[in-house]
Amino acid sequence: MDPAQSDFESGKKFLQEASYGQAANAFHNALLGFEQTNNEQGIANANDKLGDICRERQEFEKALRYYQGSQEICEHLKDTPSVLALLKKKAFCHRSLGQLSETLSLSFQLLDIYTDWQNPALSVEILSDIAGLFTEMGEREKAADTYKTAAAIHRNYGHTIIAQELLDKADTVLAG
C-alpha cells in the first residue's frame, strides 16, 4: 500500500477512536505524501479529514481553510456530492462562528444544487434553514417569503398539512 494511503487509513482509525491528536498527525503525513505524488483525490480527502478534526475541536477557522482546499479540488474534479458535503460542513462552521451572511450564501449554493438535482425534499429542508437564518438576521419579510416558497413546494406535492404549517410559520415570523 502507498505510504500516504497507509497514513490516511491510520488516521481514519484514530479518528474513530476519538484520538484526535494522532489522527491529525496521520492525516497531515498523508497530506504531505499525497502532495508529493500529486494525488488530488488524496489531497482533498486528507484536507477534509483535517477539517473534520478541527471542527470537532471547535477550531472553525482552521476547519474552513481545510474544507476550502478540499472543495477547490472537488470542484476541479467535478465531484458534486463531495462539494455538497463540504458546503454543509462550511455552513456549520460559519454558523458556529456567528457568520450568518456567509452561512446564508452557502445555503443558497446548496439550494442551487438541490434545484439542479430536482430534489424537492432537500430544497424544502434548506429553504427552512434559510428562513431560520433570515429570522436570526432580523429579516422577517424574507424569512416569511422563504417559508411561503417551501409551503408552495409542499402544496404542489399534495402535502397540504405541512404546507399550512409552513404558512403558519410565515405568519408567526411576520407578526414578530
Short mmCIF file of C-alpha atoms in Angstrom, two decimals:
data_model
loop_
_atom_site.label_atom_id
_atom_site.label_comp_id
_atom_site.label_asym_id
_atom_site.label_seq_id
_atom_site.Cartn_x
_atom_site.Cartn_y
_atom_site.Cartn_z
CA MET A 1 0.00 0.00 0.00
CA ASP A 2 1.12 3.53 -0.77
CA PRO A 3 2.63 5.11 2.40
CA ALA A 4 0.36 8.16 2.13
CA GLN A 5 -2.70 5.93 1.83
CA SER A 6 -1.46 3.89 4.79
CA ASP A 7 -1.17 7.09 6.86
CA PHE A 8 -4.67 8.07 5.74
CA GLU A 9 -6.11 4.72 6.82
CA SER A 10 -4.35 5.04 10.19
CA GLY A 11 -5.85 8.50 10.56
CA LYS A 12 -9.35 7.14 9.95
CA LYS A 13 -8.79 4.52 12.65
CA PHE A 14 -7.55 7.13 15.14
CA LEU A 15 -10.48 9.40 14.26
CA GLN A 16 -12.98 6.60 15.01
CA GLU A 17 -11.30 6.18 18.40
CA ALA A 18 -11.52 9.96 19.01
CA SER A 19 -7.71 10.11 19.24
CA TYR A 20 -7.68 13.49 17.53
CA GLY A 21 -4.00 14.29 18.03
CA GLN A 22 -2.87 11.01 16.49
CA ALA A 23 -5.48 11.30 13.74
CA ALA A 24 -4.33 14.83 12.89
CA ASN A 25 -0.72 13.67 12.72
CA ALA A 26 -1.60 10.74 10.47
CA PHE A 27 -3.76 12.85 8.14
CA HIS A 28 -1.07 15.55 8.00
CA ASN A 29 1.51 12.95 6.99
CA ALA A 30 -0.94 11.56 4.44
CA LEU A 31 -1.50 15.07 3.07
CA LEU A 32 2.24 15.58 2.62
CA GLY A 33 2.56 12.22 0.89
CA PHE A 34 -0.38 12.89 -1.41
CA GLU A 35 1.07 16.30 -2.27
CA GLN A 36 4.41 14.71 -3.19
CA THR A 37 2.71 12.35 -5.63
CA ASN A 38 0.21 14.98 -6.81
CA ASN A 39 -2.71 12.73 -5.82
CA GLU A 40 -5.56 15.26 -5.97
CA GLN A 41 -8.17 12.89 -4.59
CA GLY A 42 -5.90 12.04 -1.67
CA ILE A 43 -5.16 15.72 -1.01
CA ALA A 44 -8.88 16.50 -1.00
CA ASN A 45 -9.66 13.61 1.35
CA ALA A 46 -6.84 14.47 3.77
CA ASN A 47 -7.89 18.14 3.85
CA ASP A 48 -11.47 17.07 4.52
CA LYS A 49 -10.45 14.85 7.45
CA LEU A 50 -8.17 17.54 8.90
CA GLY A 51 -11.12 19.92 8.65
CA ASP A 52 -13.30 17.41 10.49
CA ILE A 53 -10.77 17.21 13.31
CA CYS A 54 -10.58 21.00 13.58
CA ARG A 55 -14.37 21.22 13.56
CA GLU A 56 -14.56 18.62 16.34
CA ARG A 57 -12.08 20.71 18.35
CA GLN A 58 -14.19 23.81 17.59
CA GLU A 59 -11.30 25.34 15.64
CA PHE A 60 -13.72 26.54 13.00
CA GLU A 61 -11.44 28.98 11.16
CA LYS A 62 -8.85 26.25 10.63
CA ALA A 63 -11.55 23.81 9.59
CA LEU A 64 -12.78 26.28 6.97
CA ARG A 65 -9.29 26.53 5.44
CA TYR A 66 -9.00 22.75 5.13
CA TYR A 67 -12.53 22.42 3.75
CA GLN A 68 -11.87 25.16 1.20
CA GLY A 69 -8.75 23.36 -0.03
CA SER A 70 -10.74 20.17 -0.40
CA GLN A 71 -13.64 21.94 -2.10
CA GLU A 72 -11.42 23.53 -4.74
CA ILE A 73 -10.09 20.11 -5.74
CA CYS A 74 -13.56 18.52 -5.70
CA GLU A 75 -14.90 21.31 -7.92
CA HIS A 76 -11.97 20.77 -10.30
CA LEU A 77 -12.73 17.04 -10.35
CA LYS A 78 -16.46 17.81 -10.83
CA ASP A 79 -17.30 15.76 -7.73
CA THR A 80 -20.63 17.40 -6.89
CA PRO A 81 -21.60 15.08 -4.00
CA SER A 82 -18.32 15.89 -2.23
CA VAL A 83 -18.75 19.61 -2.91
CA LEU A 84 -22.23 19.34 -1.40
CA ALA A 85 -20.88 17.68 1.76
CA LEU A 86 -18.16 20.32 2.07
CA LEU A 87 -20.64 23.19 1.65
CA LYS A 88 -22.67 21.75 4.53
CA LYS A 89 -19.57 21.46 6.71
CA LYS A 90 -18.52 25.01 5.85
CA ALA A 91 -22.01 26.32 6.60
CA PHE A 92 -21.87 24.63 10.02
CA CYS A 93 -18.51 26.28 10.76
CA HIS A 94 -19.64 29.74 9.66
CA ARG A 95 -22.82 29.43 11.69
CA SER A 96 -20.80 28.32 14.73
CA LEU A 97 -18.68 31.45 14.29
CA GLY A 98 -21.82 33.61 14.12
CA GLN A 99 -21.13 34.45 10.48
CA LEU A 100 -24.72 34.30 9.32
CA SER A 101 -24.21 36.08 5.99
CA GLU A 102 -21.61 33.50 4.95
CA THR A 103 -23.88 30.71 6.17
CA LEU A 104 -26.72 32.16 4.10
CA SER A 105 -24.53 32.35 1.00
CA LEU A 106 -23.51 28.70 1.36
CA SER A 107 -27.14 27.73 1.98
CA PHE A 108 -28.14 29.33 -1.32
CA GLN A 109 -25.37 27.37 -3.05
CA LEU A 110 -26.84 24.20 -1.54
CA LEU A 111 -30.30 25.22 -2.74
CA ASP A 112 -28.93 25.67 -6.27
CA ILE A 113 -27.51 22.14 -6.22
CA TYR A 114 -30.73 20.65 -4.85
CA THR A 115 -32.72 22.52 -7.50
CA ASP A 116 -30.39 21.26 -10.25
CA TRP A 117 -30.91 17.74 -8.90
CA GLN A 118 -34.68 18.35 -8.90
CA ASN A 119 -34.84 17.22 -5.29
CA PRO A 120 -37.83 18.95 -3.66
CA ALA A 121 -37.32 17.31 -0.25
CA LEU A 122 -33.80 18.68 0.14
CA SER A 123 -34.87 22.01 -1.38
CA VAL A 124 -37.60 22.40 1.24
CA GLU A 125 -35.19 21.38 4.01
CA ILE A 126 -32.63 24.02 3.04
CA LEU A 127 -35.37 26.63 2.48
CA SER A 128 -36.46 26.08 6.09
CA ASP A 129 -32.86 26.56 7.22
CA ILE A 130 -32.61 29.73 5.11
CA ALA A 131 -35.84 31.04 6.65
CA GLY A 132 -34.36 30.41 10.10
CA LEU A 133 -31.22 32.32 9.14
CA PHE A 134 -33.27 35.25 7.85
CA THR A 135 -35.20 35.24 11.13
CA GLU A 136 -31.96 35.31 13.15
CA MET A 137 -30.74 38.18 10.98
CA GLY A 138 -33.93 40.16 11.64
CA GLU A 139 -35.08 39.83 8.02
CA ARG A 140 -38.64 38.81 8.88
CA GLU A 141 -40.18 39.50 5.45
CA LYS A 142 -37.51 37.44 3.70
CA ALA A 143 -37.98 34.66 6.24
CA ALA A 144 -41.75 34.67 5.67
CA ASP A 145 -41.31 34.64 1.88
CA THR A 146 -38.92 31.70 2.19
CA TYR A 147 -41.40 29.75 4.33
CA LYS A 148 -44.09 30.51 1.74
CA THR A 149 -41.86 29.17 -1.03
CA ALA A 150 -41.30 25.96 0.93
CA ALA A 151 -45.06 25.74 1.54
CA ALA A 152 -45.76 26.07 -2.19
CA ILE A 153 -43.44 23.15 -2.93
CA HIS A 154 -45.24 21.01 -0.36
CA ARG A 155 -48.62 22.07 -1.73
CA ASN A 156 -47.53 21.02 -5.25
CA TYR A 157 -46.94 17.52 -3.91
CA GLY A 158 -50.26 17.36 -2.09
CA HIS A 159 -48.79 17.87 1.38
CA THR A 160 -51.44 20.34 2.48
CA ILE A 161 -50.95 19.92 6.23
CA ILE A 162 -47.20 20.56 6.06
CA ALA A 163 -47.79 23.43 3.63
CA GLN A 164 -50.21 25.02 6.09
CA GLU A 165 -47.73 24.59 8.96
CA LEU A 166 -45.13 26.47 6.92
CA LEU A 167 -47.64 29.21 6.06
CA ASP A 168 -48.42 29.50 9.78
CA LYS A 169 -44.68 29.87 10.47
CA ALA A 170 -44.55 32.64 7.87
CA ASP A 171 -47.40 34.46 9.63
CA THR A 172 -45.74 33.99 13.03
CA VAL A 173 -42.44 35.38 11.75
CA LEU A 174 -44.18 38.41 10.23
CA ALA A 175 -46.08 39.05 13.45
CA GLY A 176 -42.76 39.21 15.26
#
